[in-house]
Amino acid sequence: MTASPLPPPPALVERAAAWVAGARRILCVTGAGVSAESGLPTYRGVGGIYDGVDTDDGIAIEEALSGPVFRRAPETTWKYLLQIERACRGATPNAAHEILARWSRDARPPAEVWVLSQNVDGLHSVAGSRHLIEIHGDLHRLRCTTCDWRDRVDDYEALSPLPTCPNCGALIRPEVVLFEETLPSTATRRLHAQLALGFDLVFSIGTSSQFPYIVQPVVMAKHQGLPTVEINPRETAISALVDLRLPCSAGLALEAIDRVLGGAP
Ligand code: OAD
């Protein structure tokens, strides 16, 4: 299923654009839905590949992509990592990535636009977002589970089904957060530092908001009486909480807001 092609209601777009124009620090929390228009599948909701369906191995995707399964049966985890990478291969940033990146580049200090993304496809970075926290890491960064070998790859084409370290022969893995693993400390520190500085507008875009650290910025803004906007064709865990919902695709909504702000037509 794809996101509705219906444009967002103009009055809501005007309201969101006015908030963007008046904000000094903006946080955009993003998820798989932002990459949907680049042809990438989401995990759940509209276009979700694993929506309530077990993997070929008869386990939930969350289990296949978990730290315990990676330690016990790394070939299973790698099978799905390879699938996810294959789904991302050749994908390029879409209008939503491009607009967020342009907002972040065009913001004049001390104004800043931050992206907190759960996506491991690296597309916000490719689009050139300046202030980016990839809280679940990036599939394209690999590291050895034993020695300090690290590499950056464009894709997994040259990798075997159970890839090993060219230095020491131990198992390698991508620098992504698997289920039941802790979040990367550098990304977490950067996020906390930015949340402490505060944001005066928070967007939640294309995420089903499964995790507390993804919901928290929206809750914090709400408690502080600051505006919050959700862009998602489907209702999610935070829909009842936000001040404004644009029930459409990320690209359509951001293009509409950007047009009101005087961005590219
Ligand atoms: P999900 O797949 O859970 O949610 C994607 C959301 O995007 C859904 O709410 C869809 O309705 C929405 N969506 C679909 N197409 C859209 C479009 N064109 N524009 C806007 N929204 C659209 O993805 P995440 O919330 O990112 O974690 O999932 C969070 C985490 O769960 C992932 O990072 C991954 C996954 O398991 C790990 O691997 C640790």
PDB file of C-alpha atoms and ligand atoms in Angstrom:
ATOM      1  CA  MET A   1       0.000   0.000   0.000  1.00  0.00           C
ATOM      2  CA  THR A   2       1.333   3.497  -0.794  1.00  0.00           C
ATOM      3  CA  ALA A   3       0.632   6.807   0.958  1.00  0.00           C
ATOM      4  CA  SER A   4      -2.418   8.793  -0.185  1.00  0.00           C
ATOM      5  CA  PRO A   5      -1.544  11.190  -3.028  1.00  0.00           C
ATOM      6  CA  LEU A   6      -4.009  13.739  -1.606  1.00  0.00           C
ATOM      7  CA  PRO A   7      -2.417  17.109  -0.833  1.00  0.00           C
ATOM      8  CA  PRO A   8      -2.550  18.354   2.761  1.00  0.00           C
ATOM      9  CA  PRO A   9      -5.338  20.821   3.702  1.00  0.00           C
ATOM     10  CA  PRO A  10      -4.098  24.371   2.844  1.00  0.00           C
ATOM     11  CA  ALA A  11      -5.207  25.927   6.161  1.00  0.00           C
ATOM     12  CA  LEU A  12      -3.127  23.390   8.096  1.00  0.00           C
ATOM     13  CA  VAL A  13      -0.161  23.913   5.801  1.00  0.00           C
ATOM     14  CA  GLU A  14      -0.360  27.699   6.384  1.00  0.00           C
ATOM     15  CA  ARG A  15      -0.379  27.137  10.134  1.00  0.00           C
ATOM     16  CA  ALA A  16       2.624  24.802  10.030  1.00  0.00           C
ATOM     17  CA  ALA A  17       4.507  27.193   7.743  1.00  0.00           C
ATOM     18  CA  ALA A  18       3.857  30.096  10.127  1.00  0.00           C
ATOM     19  CA  TRP A  19       5.329  28.021  12.968  1.00  0.00           C
ATOM     20  CA  VAL A  20       8.403  27.181  10.865  1.00  0.00           C
ATOM     21  CA  ALA A  21       8.875  30.842   9.923  1.00  0.00           C
ATOM     22  CA  GLY A  22       8.657  31.929  13.559  1.00  0.00           C
ATOM     23  CA  ALA A  23      10.834  29.192  15.072  1.00  0.00           C
ATOM     24  CA  ARG A  24      14.495  29.574  15.974  1.00  0.00           C
ATOM     25  CA  ARG A  25      15.284  25.941  16.701  1.00  0.00           C
ATOM     26  CA  ILE A  26      13.359  23.179  14.933  1.00  0.00           C
ATOM     27  CA  LEU A  27      13.625  19.443  15.559  1.00  0.00           C
ATOM     28  CA  CYS A  28      12.422  17.028  12.866  1.00  0.00           C
ATOM     29  CA  VAL A  29      12.078  13.475  14.164  1.00  0.00           C
ATOM     30  CA  THR A  30      12.034  11.139  11.173  1.00  0.00           C
ATOM     31  CA  GLY A  31      11.379   7.482  10.445  1.00  0.00           C
ATOM     32  CA  ALA A  32      11.079   5.032   7.586  1.00  0.00           C
ATOM     33  CA  GLY A  33       8.095   6.891   6.076  1.00  0.00           C
ATOM     34  CA  VAL A  34      10.427   9.725   5.031  1.00  0.00           C
ATOM     35  CA  SER A  35      12.339   7.304   2.805  1.00  0.00           C
ATOM     36  CA  ALA A  36       9.182   5.671   1.404  1.00  0.00           C
ATOM     37  CA  GLU A  37       9.134   8.047  -1.559  1.00  0.00           C
ATOM     38  CA  SER A  38      12.709   7.016  -2.342  1.00  0.00           C
ATOM     39  CA  GLY A  39      11.259   3.543  -2.891  1.00  0.00           C
ATOM     40  CA  LEU A  40      12.285   2.079   0.458  1.00  0.00           C
ATOM     41  CA  PRO A  41       9.852  -0.132   2.350  1.00  0.00           C
ATOM     42  CA  THR A  42       8.770   0.901   5.839  1.00  0.00           C
ATOM     43  CA  TYR A  43       8.633  -1.537   8.753  1.00  0.00           C
ATOM     44  CA  ARG A  44       5.026  -0.902   9.819  1.00  0.00           C
ATOM     45  CA  GLY A  45       1.971   1.090   8.756  1.00  0.00           C
ATOM     46  CA  VAL A  46       1.579   2.257   5.162  1.00  0.00           C
ATOM     47  CA  GLY A  47       3.987   0.262   2.986  1.00  0.00           C
ATOM     48  CA  GLY A  48       5.166  -1.795   5.992  1.00  0.00           C
ATOM     49  CA  ILE A  49       6.896  -5.026   4.963  1.00  0.00           C
ATOM     50  CA  TYR A  50       6.832  -6.665   8.344  1.00  0.00           C
ATOM     51  CA  ASP A  51       3.424  -5.476   9.555  1.00  0.00           C
ATOM     52  CA  GLY A  52       2.405  -8.317  11.840  1.00  0.00           C
ATOM     53  CA  VAL A  53       4.031 -10.848   9.512  1.00  0.00           C
ATOM     54  CA  ASP A  54       6.782 -13.160  10.666  1.00  0.00           C
ATOM     55  CA  THR A  55      10.012 -13.443   8.691  1.00  0.00           C
ATOM     56  CA  ASP A  56      10.811 -16.492   6.541  1.00  0.00           C
ATOM     57  CA  ASP A  57      12.540 -17.876   9.621  1.00  0.00           C
ATOM     58  CA  GLY A  58       9.251 -17.878  11.512  1.00  0.00           C
ATOM     59  CA  ILE A  59      10.291 -15.156  13.939  1.00  0.00           C
ATOM     60  CA  ALA A  60       9.329 -11.498  14.165  1.00  0.00           C
ATOM     61  CA  ILE A  61      11.650  -9.066  12.394  1.00  0.00           C
ATOM     62  CA  GLU A  62      12.389  -7.442  15.778  1.00  0.00           C
ATOM     63  CA  GLU A  63      13.758 -10.780  16.961  1.00  0.00           C
ATOM     64  CA  ALA A  64      15.744 -11.501  13.796  1.00  0.00           C
ATOM     65  CA  LEU A  65      17.319  -8.044  14.077  1.00  0.00           C
ATOM     66  CA  SER A  66      18.104  -8.338  17.780  1.00  0.00           C
ATOM     67  CA  GLY A  67      21.376  -8.394  19.681  1.00  0.00           C
ATOM     68  CA  PRO A  68      20.662 -11.820  21.257  1.00  0.00           C
ATOM     69  CA  VAL A  69      19.875 -13.452  17.866  1.00  0.00           C
ATOM     70  CA  PHE A  70      22.961 -11.801  16.329  1.00  0.00           C
ATOM     71  CA  ARG A  71      25.115 -13.374  19.055  1.00  0.00           C
ATOM     72  CA  ARG A  72      23.380 -16.774  18.820  1.00  0.00           C
ATOM     73  CA  ALA A  73      22.693 -17.030  15.080  1.00  0.00           C
ATOM     74  CA  PRO A  74      24.489 -14.175  13.254  1.00  0.00           C
ATOM     75  CA  GLU A  75      23.630 -15.697   9.867  1.00  0.00           C
ATOM     76  CA  THR A  76      19.933 -15.029  10.594  1.00  0.00           C
ATOM     77  CA  THR A  77      20.499 -11.381  11.502  1.00  0.00           C
ATOM     78  CA  TRP A  78      22.832 -10.892   8.524  1.00  0.00           C
ATOM     79  CA  LYS A  79      20.190 -12.387   6.204  1.00  0.00           C
ATOM     80  CA  TYR A  80      17.773  -9.556   7.100  1.00  0.00           C
ATOM     81  CA  LEU A  81      20.493  -6.890   7.219  1.00  0.00           C
ATOM     82  CA  LEU A  82      21.396  -7.900   3.658  1.00  0.00           C
ATOM     83  CA  GLN A  83      17.701  -7.711   2.686  1.00  0.00           C
ATOM     84  CA  ILE A  84      17.332  -4.246   4.192  1.00  0.00           C
ATOM     85  CA  GLU A  85      20.514  -3.031   2.492  1.00  0.00           C
ATOM     86  CA  ARG A  86      19.356  -4.485  -0.831  1.00  0.00           C
ATOM     87  CA  ALA A  87      16.090  -2.556  -0.451  1.00  0.00           C
ATOM     88  CA  CYS A  88      18.108   0.676   0.074  1.00  0.00           C
ATOM     89  CA  ARG A  89      20.612   0.055  -2.718  1.00  0.00           C
ATOM     90  CA  GLY A  90      20.664   2.777  -5.345  1.00  0.00           C
ATOM     91  CA  ALA A  91      18.025   4.833  -3.501  1.00  0.00           C
ATOM     92  CA  THR A  92      18.480   8.590  -3.639  1.00  0.00           C
ATOM     93  CA  PRO A  93      17.083  11.334  -1.386  1.00  0.00           C
ATOM     94  CA  ASN A  94      13.541  12.483  -2.171  1.00  0.00           C
ATOM     95  CA  ALA A  95      11.843  15.864  -1.783  1.00  0.00           C
ATOM     96  CA  ALA A  96      11.395  15.388   1.986  1.00  0.00           C
ATOM     97  CA  HIS A  97      15.130  14.728   2.581  1.00  0.00           C
ATOM     98  CA  GLU A  98      16.067  17.597   0.268  1.00  0.00           C
ATOM     99  CA  ILE A  99      13.758  20.133   1.914  1.00  0.00           C
ATOM    100  CA  LEU A 100      14.889  19.260   5.446  1.00  0.00           C
ATOM    101  CA  ALA A 101      18.524  19.489   4.300  1.00  0.00           C
ATOM    102  CA  ARG A 102      17.921  22.874   2.669  1.00  0.00           C
ATOM    103  CA  TRP A 103      16.145  24.208   5.764  1.00  0.00           C
ATOM    104  CA  SER A 104      19.121  23.104   7.873  1.00  0.00           C
ATOM    105  CA  ARG A 105      21.631  24.738   5.481  1.00  0.00           C
ATOM    106  CA  ASP A 106      19.622  27.944   5.045  1.00  0.00           C
ATOM    107  CA  ALA A 107      18.872  28.558   8.737  1.00  0.00           C
ATOM    108  CA  ARG A 108      20.854  31.606   9.810  1.00  0.00           C
ATOM    109  CA  PRO A 109      22.633  31.195  13.182  1.00  0.00           C
ATOM    110  CA  PRO A 110      21.551  31.053  15.942  1.00  0.00           C
ATOM    111  CA  ALA A 111      18.569  29.409  14.182  1.00  0.00           C
ATOM    112  CA  GLU A 112      19.111  25.695  13.599  1.00  0.00           C
ATOM    113  CA  VAL A 113      17.137  22.830  12.053  1.00  0.00           C
ATOM    114  CA  TRP A 114      18.012  19.426  13.517  1.00  0.00           C
ATOM    115  CA  VAL A 115      17.038  15.996  12.222  1.00  0.00           C
ATOM    116  CA  LEU A 116      16.752  13.101  14.661  1.00  0.00           C
ATOM    117  CA  SER A 117      16.416  10.059  12.412  1.00  0.00           C
ATOM    118  CA  GLN A 118      15.838   6.399  13.085  1.00  0.00           C
ATOM    119  CA  ASN A 119      16.675   5.573   9.480  1.00  0.00           C
ATOM    120  CA  VAL A 120      19.792   3.553   8.744  1.00  0.00           C
ATOM    121  CA  ASP A 121      19.747   4.314   4.995  1.00  0.00           C
ATOM    122  CA  GLY A 122      21.991   7.394   5.276  1.00  0.00           C
ATOM    123  CA  LEU A 123      19.735   9.458   2.957  1.00  0.00           C
ATOM    124  CA  HIS A 124      19.499  12.524   5.234  1.00  0.00           C
ATOM    125  CA  SER A 125      23.272  12.664   5.185  1.00  0.00           C
ATOM    126  CA  VAL A 126      23.431  12.207   1.393  1.00  0.00           C
ATOM    127  CA  ALA A 127      20.918  15.077   1.036  1.00  0.00           C
ATOM    128  CA  GLY A 128      23.238  17.246   3.151  1.00  0.00           C
ATOM    129  CA  SER A 129      21.359  17.766   6.428  1.00  0.00           C
ATOM    130  CA  ARG A 130      23.792  19.741   8.587  1.00  0.00           C
ATOM    131  CA  HIS A 131      22.571  18.885  12.065  1.00  0.00           C
ATOM    132  CA  LEU A 132      21.813  15.190  11.989  1.00  0.00           C
ATOM    133  CA  ILE A 133      21.556  12.569  14.713  1.00  0.00           C
ATOM    134  CA  GLU A 134      21.248   9.047  13.297  1.00  0.00           C
ATOM    135  CA  ILE A 135      20.129   7.408  16.499  1.00  0.00           C
ATOM    136  CA  HIS A 136      19.991   3.884  15.020  1.00  0.00           C
ATOM    137  CA  GLY A 137      23.253   4.269  13.086  1.00  0.00           C
ATOM    138  CA  ASP A 138      23.983   3.778   9.396  1.00  0.00           C
ATOM    139  CA  LEU A 139      24.064   0.480   7.487  1.00  0.00           C
ATOM    140  CA  HIS A 140      26.953   1.688   5.385  1.00  0.00           C
ATOM    141  CA  ARG A 141      29.375   1.820   8.311  1.00  0.00           C
ATOM    142  CA  LEU A 142      30.834  -1.578   9.191  1.00  0.00           C
ATOM    143  CA  ARG A 143      32.937  -2.634  12.152  1.00  0.00           C
ATOM    144  CA  CYS A 144      34.589  -5.766  13.464  1.00  0.00           C
ATOM    145  CA  THR A 145      33.036  -7.381  16.522  1.00  0.00           C
ATOM    146  CA  THR A 146      36.541  -8.141  17.869  1.00  0.00           C
ATOM    147  CA  CYS A 147      39.288  -5.794  16.644  1.00  0.00           C
ATOM    148  CA  ASP A 148      39.173  -2.061  15.817  1.00  0.00           C
ATOM    149  CA  TRP A 149      38.670  -2.527  12.027  1.00  0.00           C
ATOM    150  CA  ARG A 150      36.104  -0.166  10.528  1.00  0.00           C
ATOM    151  CA  ASP A 151      35.048   0.644   6.979  1.00  0.00           C
ATOM    152  CA  ARG A 152      32.470   2.598   5.031  1.00  0.00           C
ATOM    153  CA  VAL A 153      30.852   0.851   2.066  1.00  0.00           C
ATOM    154  CA  ASP A 154      28.494   2.098  -0.630  1.00  0.00           C
ATOM    155  CA  ASP A 155      26.618  -1.223  -0.584  1.00  0.00           C
ATOM    156  CA  TYR A 156      26.871  -4.850   0.506  1.00  0.00           C
ATOM    157  CA  GLU A 157      27.443  -6.214  -3.015  1.00  0.00           C
ATOM    158  CA  ALA A 158      30.879  -7.598  -2.151  1.00  0.00           C
ATOM    159  CA  LEU A 159      29.858  -9.053   1.228  1.00  0.00           C
ATOM    160  CA  SER A 160      29.391 -12.762   1.857  1.00  0.00           C
ATOM    161  CA  PRO A 161      26.267 -13.962   3.724  1.00  0.00           C
ATOM    162  CA  LEU A 162      28.313 -14.015   6.945  1.00  0.00           C
ATOM    163  CA  PRO A 163      31.017 -11.414   6.405  1.00  0.00           C
ATOM    164  CA  THR A 164      34.266 -11.489   8.353  1.00  0.00           C
ATOM    165  CA  CYS A 165      36.978  -9.005   9.213  1.00  0.00           C
ATOM    166  CA  PRO A 166      39.848  -8.637   6.692  1.00  0.00           C
ATOM    167  CA  ASN A 167      42.205  -8.008   9.651  1.00  0.00           C
ATOM    168  CA  CYS A 168      41.392 -10.717  12.159  1.00  0.00           C
ATOM    169  CA  GLY A 169      38.763 -12.976  10.573  1.00  0.00           C
ATOM    170  CA  ALA A 170      36.134 -12.320  13.276  1.00  0.00           C
ATOM    171  CA  LEU A 171      32.531 -11.525  12.417  1.00  0.00           C
ATOM    172  CA  ILE A 172      31.786  -7.992  11.242  1.00  0.00           C
ATOM    173  CA  ARG A 173      28.561  -6.054  11.604  1.00  0.00           C
ATOM    174  CA  PRO A 174      27.062  -2.722  10.573  1.00  0.00           C
ATOM    175  CA  GLU A 175      27.107   0.151  13.037  1.00  0.00           C
ATOM    176  CA  VAL A 176      23.370  -0.023  13.561  1.00  0.00           C
ATOM    177  CA  VAL A 177      21.406  -0.544  16.742  1.00  0.00           C
ATOM    178  CA  LEU A 178      19.905  -4.012  16.942  1.00  0.00           C
ATOM    179  CA  PHE A 179      16.851  -4.637  19.123  1.00  0.00           C
ATOM    180  CA  GLU A 180      17.723  -5.053  22.831  1.00  0.00           C
ATOM    181  CA  GLU A 181      21.008  -3.204  22.317  1.00  0.00           C
ATOM    182  CA  THR A 182      21.781   0.154  23.865  1.00  0.00           C
ATOM    183  CA  LEU A 183      21.754   3.274  21.730  1.00  0.00           C
ATOM    184  CA  PRO A 184      25.126   4.649  20.566  1.00  0.00           C
ATOM    185  CA  SER A 185      26.490   6.880  23.343  1.00  0.00           C
ATOM    186  CA  THR A 186      27.729   9.703  21.089  1.00  0.00           C
ATOM    187  CA  ALA A 187      24.356  10.042  19.361  1.00  0.00           C
ATOM    188  CA  THR A 188      22.531   9.888  22.700  1.00  0.00           C
ATOM    189  CA  ARG A 189      24.795  12.573  24.211  1.00  0.00           C
ATOM    190  CA  ARG A 190      24.260  14.856  21.213  1.00  0.00           C
ATOM    191  CA  LEU A 191      20.501  14.350  21.440  1.00  0.00           C
ATOM    192  CA  HIS A 192      20.403  15.127  25.170  1.00  0.00           C
ATOM    193  CA  ALA A 193      22.557  18.223  24.673  1.00  0.00           C
ATOM    194  CA  GLN A 194      20.211  19.533  21.984  1.00  0.00           C
ATOM    195  CA  LEU A 195      17.081  18.704  23.982  1.00  0.00           C
ATOM    196  CA  ALA A 196      18.605  20.591  26.928  1.00  0.00           C
ATOM    197  CA  LEU A 197      19.125  23.641  24.692  1.00  0.00           C
ATOM    198  CA  GLY A 198      15.468  23.263  23.729  1.00  0.00           C
ATOM    199  CA  PHE A 199      13.504  23.420  20.491  1.00  0.00           C
ATOM    200  CA  ASP A 200      10.603  25.709  19.773  1.00  0.00           C
ATOM    201  CA  LEU A 201       8.945  23.521  17.130  1.00  0.00           C
ATOM    202  CA  VAL A 202       8.964  19.727  16.825  1.00  0.00           C
ATOM    203  CA  PHE A 203       7.959  17.750  13.727  1.00  0.00           C
ATOM    204  CA  SER A 204       7.379  13.998  13.764  1.00  0.00           C
ATOM    205  CA  ILE A 205       7.584  12.759  10.176  1.00  0.00           C
ATOM    206  CA  GLY A 206       6.993   9.259   8.805  1.00  0.00           C
ATOM    207  CA  THR A 207       7.495   7.347  12.025  1.00  0.00           C
ATOM    208  CA  SER A 208       5.168   5.048  13.929  1.00  0.00           C
ATOM    209  CA  SER A 209       6.805   6.400  17.143  1.00  0.00           C
ATOM    210  CA  GLN A 210       7.557   3.065  18.761  1.00  0.00           C
ATOM    211  CA  PHE A 211      10.379   4.157  21.024  1.00  0.00           C
ATOM    212  CA  PRO A 212      10.377   6.410  24.115  1.00  0.00           C
ATOM    213  CA  TYR A 213      13.329   8.513  22.878  1.00  0.00           C
ATOM    214  CA  ILE A 214      11.355   9.206  19.686  1.00  0.00           C
ATOM    215  CA  VAL A 215       8.182  10.170  21.524  1.00  0.00           C
ATOM    216  CA  GLN A 216      10.005  12.161  24.236  1.00  0.00           C
ATOM    217  CA  PRO A 217      10.816  15.314  22.175  1.00  0.00           C
ATOM    218  CA  VAL A 218       7.123  15.593  21.234  1.00  0.00           C
ATOM    219  CA  VAL A 219       6.033  15.114  24.851  1.00  0.00           C
ATOM    220  CA  MET A 220       8.607  17.659  26.063  1.00  0.00           C
ATOM    221  CA  ALA A 221       7.425  20.259  23.543  1.00  0.00           C
ATOM    222  CA  LYS A 222       3.824  19.598  24.507  1.00  0.00           C
ATOM    223  CA  HIS A 223       4.570  20.106  28.224  1.00  0.00           C
ATOM    224  CA  GLN A 224       6.329  23.352  27.402  1.00  0.00           C
ATOM    225  CA  GLY A 225       3.362  24.591  25.383  1.00  0.00           C
ATOM    226  CA  LEU A 226       5.400  24.516  22.157  1.00  0.00           C
ATOM    227  CA  PRO A 227       3.894  23.529  18.806  1.00  0.00           C
ATOM    228  CA  THR A 228       4.159  19.994  17.474  1.00  0.00           C
ATOM    229  CA  VAL A 229       3.310  18.714  13.983  1.00  0.00           C
ATOM    230  CA  GLU A 230       2.908  15.151  12.754  1.00  0.00           C
ATOM    231  CA  ILE A 231       3.219  14.236   9.076  1.00  0.00           C
ATOM    232  CA  ASN A 232       1.976  10.714   8.459  1.00  0.00           C
ATOM    233  CA  PRO A 233      -0.818   9.262   6.317  1.00  0.00           C
ATOM    234  CA  ARG A 234      -1.792   7.025   9.253  1.00  0.00           C
ATOM    235  CA  GLU A 235      -2.524   7.756  12.893  1.00  0.00           C
ATOM    236  CA  THR A 236       0.246   6.751  15.283  1.00  0.00           C
ATOM    237  CA  ALA A 237       1.059   6.566  18.992  1.00  0.00           C
ATOM    238  CA  ILE A 238       1.518  10.361  19.120  1.00  0.00           C
ATOM    239  CA  SER A 239      -1.340  11.491  16.882  1.00  0.00           C
ATOM    240  CA  ALA A 240      -3.601  12.407  19.799  1.00  0.00           C
ATOM    241  CA  LEU A 241      -0.784  14.436  21.343  1.00  0.00           C
ATOM    242  CA  VAL A 242       0.267  16.740  18.518  1.00  0.00           C
ATOM    243  CA  ASP A 243      -1.186  20.173  17.812  1.00  0.00           C
ATOM    244  CA  LEU A 244      -1.426  19.627  14.079  1.00  0.00           C
ATOM    245  CA  ARG A 245      -1.562  16.566  11.846  1.00  0.00           C
ATOM    246  CA  LEU A 246      -0.873  16.567   8.124  1.00  0.00           C
ATOM    247  CA  PRO A 247      -2.326  13.206   7.042  1.00  0.00           C
ATOM    248  CA  CYS A 248      -0.310  12.724   3.875  1.00  0.00           C
ATOM    249  CA  SER A 249       3.096  11.762   2.585  1.00  0.00           C
ATOM    250  CA  ALA A 250       6.228  13.475   3.872  1.00  0.00           C
ATOM    251  CA  GLY A 251       7.141  14.826   0.446  1.00  0.00           C
ATOM    252  CA  LEU A 252       3.713  16.362  -0.261  1.00  0.00           C
ATOM    253  CA  ALA A 253       3.480  17.947   3.182  1.00  0.00           C
ATOM    254  CA  LEU A 254       6.999  19.371   3.262  1.00  0.00           C
ATOM    255  CA  GLU A 255       6.742  20.638  -0.323  1.00  0.00           C
ATOM    256  CA  ALA A 256       3.478  22.387   0.555  1.00  0.00           C
ATOM    257  CA  ILE A 257       4.988  24.009   3.681  1.00  0.00           C
ATOM    258  CA  ASP A 258       8.138  24.940   1.787  1.00  0.00           C
ATOM    259  CA  ARG A 259       6.086  26.574  -0.985  1.00  0.00           C
ATOM    260  CA  VAL A 260       4.310  28.800   1.556  1.00  0.00           C
ATOM    261  CA  LEU A 261       7.723  29.712   2.977  1.00  0.00           C
ATOM    262  CA  GLY A 262       8.863  30.752  -0.495  1.00  0.00           C
ATOM    263  CA  GLY A 263      11.132  27.786  -1.191  1.00  0.00           C
ATOM    264  CA  ALA A 264      11.518  26.100  -4.560  1.00  0.00           C
ATOM    265  CA  PRO A 265       8.150  25.896  -6.429  1.00  0.00           C
TER     266      PRO A 265
HETATM  267  P1  OAD B   1       7.768   2.255  10.810  1.00  0.00           P
HETATM  268  O1  OAD B   1       7.815   1.359   9.625  1.00  0.00           O
HETATM  269  O2  OAD B   1       7.422   1.678  12.131  1.00  0.00           O
HETATM  270  O3  OAD B   1       6.736   3.411  10.531  1.00  0.00           O
HETATM  271  C1  OAD B   1       6.731   4.084   9.308  1.00  0.00           C
HETATM  272  C2  OAD B   1       5.651   5.122   9.359  1.00  0.00           C
HETATM  273  O4  OAD B   1       5.723   5.888   8.171  1.00  0.00           O
HETATM  274  C3  OAD B   1       4.243   4.538   9.450  1.00  0.00           C
HETATM  275  O5  OAD B   1       3.545   5.193  10.507  1.00  0.00           O
HETATM  276  C4  OAD B   1       3.637   4.846   8.068  1.00  0.00           C
HETATM  277  O6  OAD B   1       2.246   5.107   8.146  1.00  0.00           O
HETATM  278  C5  OAD B   1       4.402   6.098   7.683  1.00  0.00           C
HETATM  279  N1  OAD B   1       4.518   6.336   6.233  1.00  0.00           N
HETATM  280  C6  OAD B   1       4.454   5.453   5.215  1.00  0.00           C
HETATM  281  N2  OAD B   1       4.650   6.068   4.040  1.00  0.00           N
HETATM  282  C7  OAD B   1       4.818   7.383   4.322  1.00  0.00           C
HETATM  283  C8  OAD B   1       5.089   8.552   3.538  1.00  0.00           C
HETATM  284  N3  OAD B   1       5.201   8.498   2.212  1.00  0.00           N
HETATM  285  N4  OAD B   1       5.227   9.728   4.185  1.00  0.00           N
HETATM  286  C9  OAD B   1       5.121   9.808   5.538  1.00  0.00           C
HETATM  287  N5  OAD B   1       4.875   8.756   6.328  1.00  0.00           N
HETATM  288  C10 OAD B   1       4.741   7.556   5.728  1.00  0.00           C
HETATM  289  O7  OAD B   1       9.174   3.008  10.804  1.00  0.00           O
HETATM  290  P2  OAD B   1       9.888   3.739  12.026  1.00  0.00           P
HETATM  291  O8  OAD B   1       8.933   4.469  12.865  1.00  0.00           O
HETATM  292  O9  OAD B   1      11.026   4.460  11.426  1.00  0.00           O
HETATM  293  O10 OAD B   1      14.501   0.070  14.275  1.00  0.00           O
HETATM  294  O11 OAD B   1      10.422   2.475  12.797  1.00  0.00           O
HETATM  295  C11 OAD B   1      11.229   2.674  13.878  1.00  0.00           C
HETATM  296  C12 OAD B   1      12.225   1.576  13.984  1.00  0.00           C
HETATM  297  O12 OAD B   1      11.610   0.300  13.981  1.00  0.00           O
HETATM  298  C13 OAD B   1      13.230   1.469  12.857  1.00  0.00           C
HETATM  299  O13 OAD B   1      14.262   2.400  12.954  1.00  0.00           O
HETATM  300  C14 OAD B   1      13.742   0.099  13.050  1.00  0.00           C
HETATM  301  C15 OAD B   1      12.395  -0.575  13.174  1.00  0.00           C
HETATM  302  O14 OAD B   1      12.366  -1.823  13.653  1.00  0.00           O
HETATM  303  C16 OAD B   1      15.577  -0.717  14.406  1.00  0.00           C
HETATM  304  O15 OAD B   1      15.940  -1.447  13.510  1.00  0.00           O
HETATM  305  C17 OAD B   1      16.254  -0.622  15.729  1.00  0.00           C
END
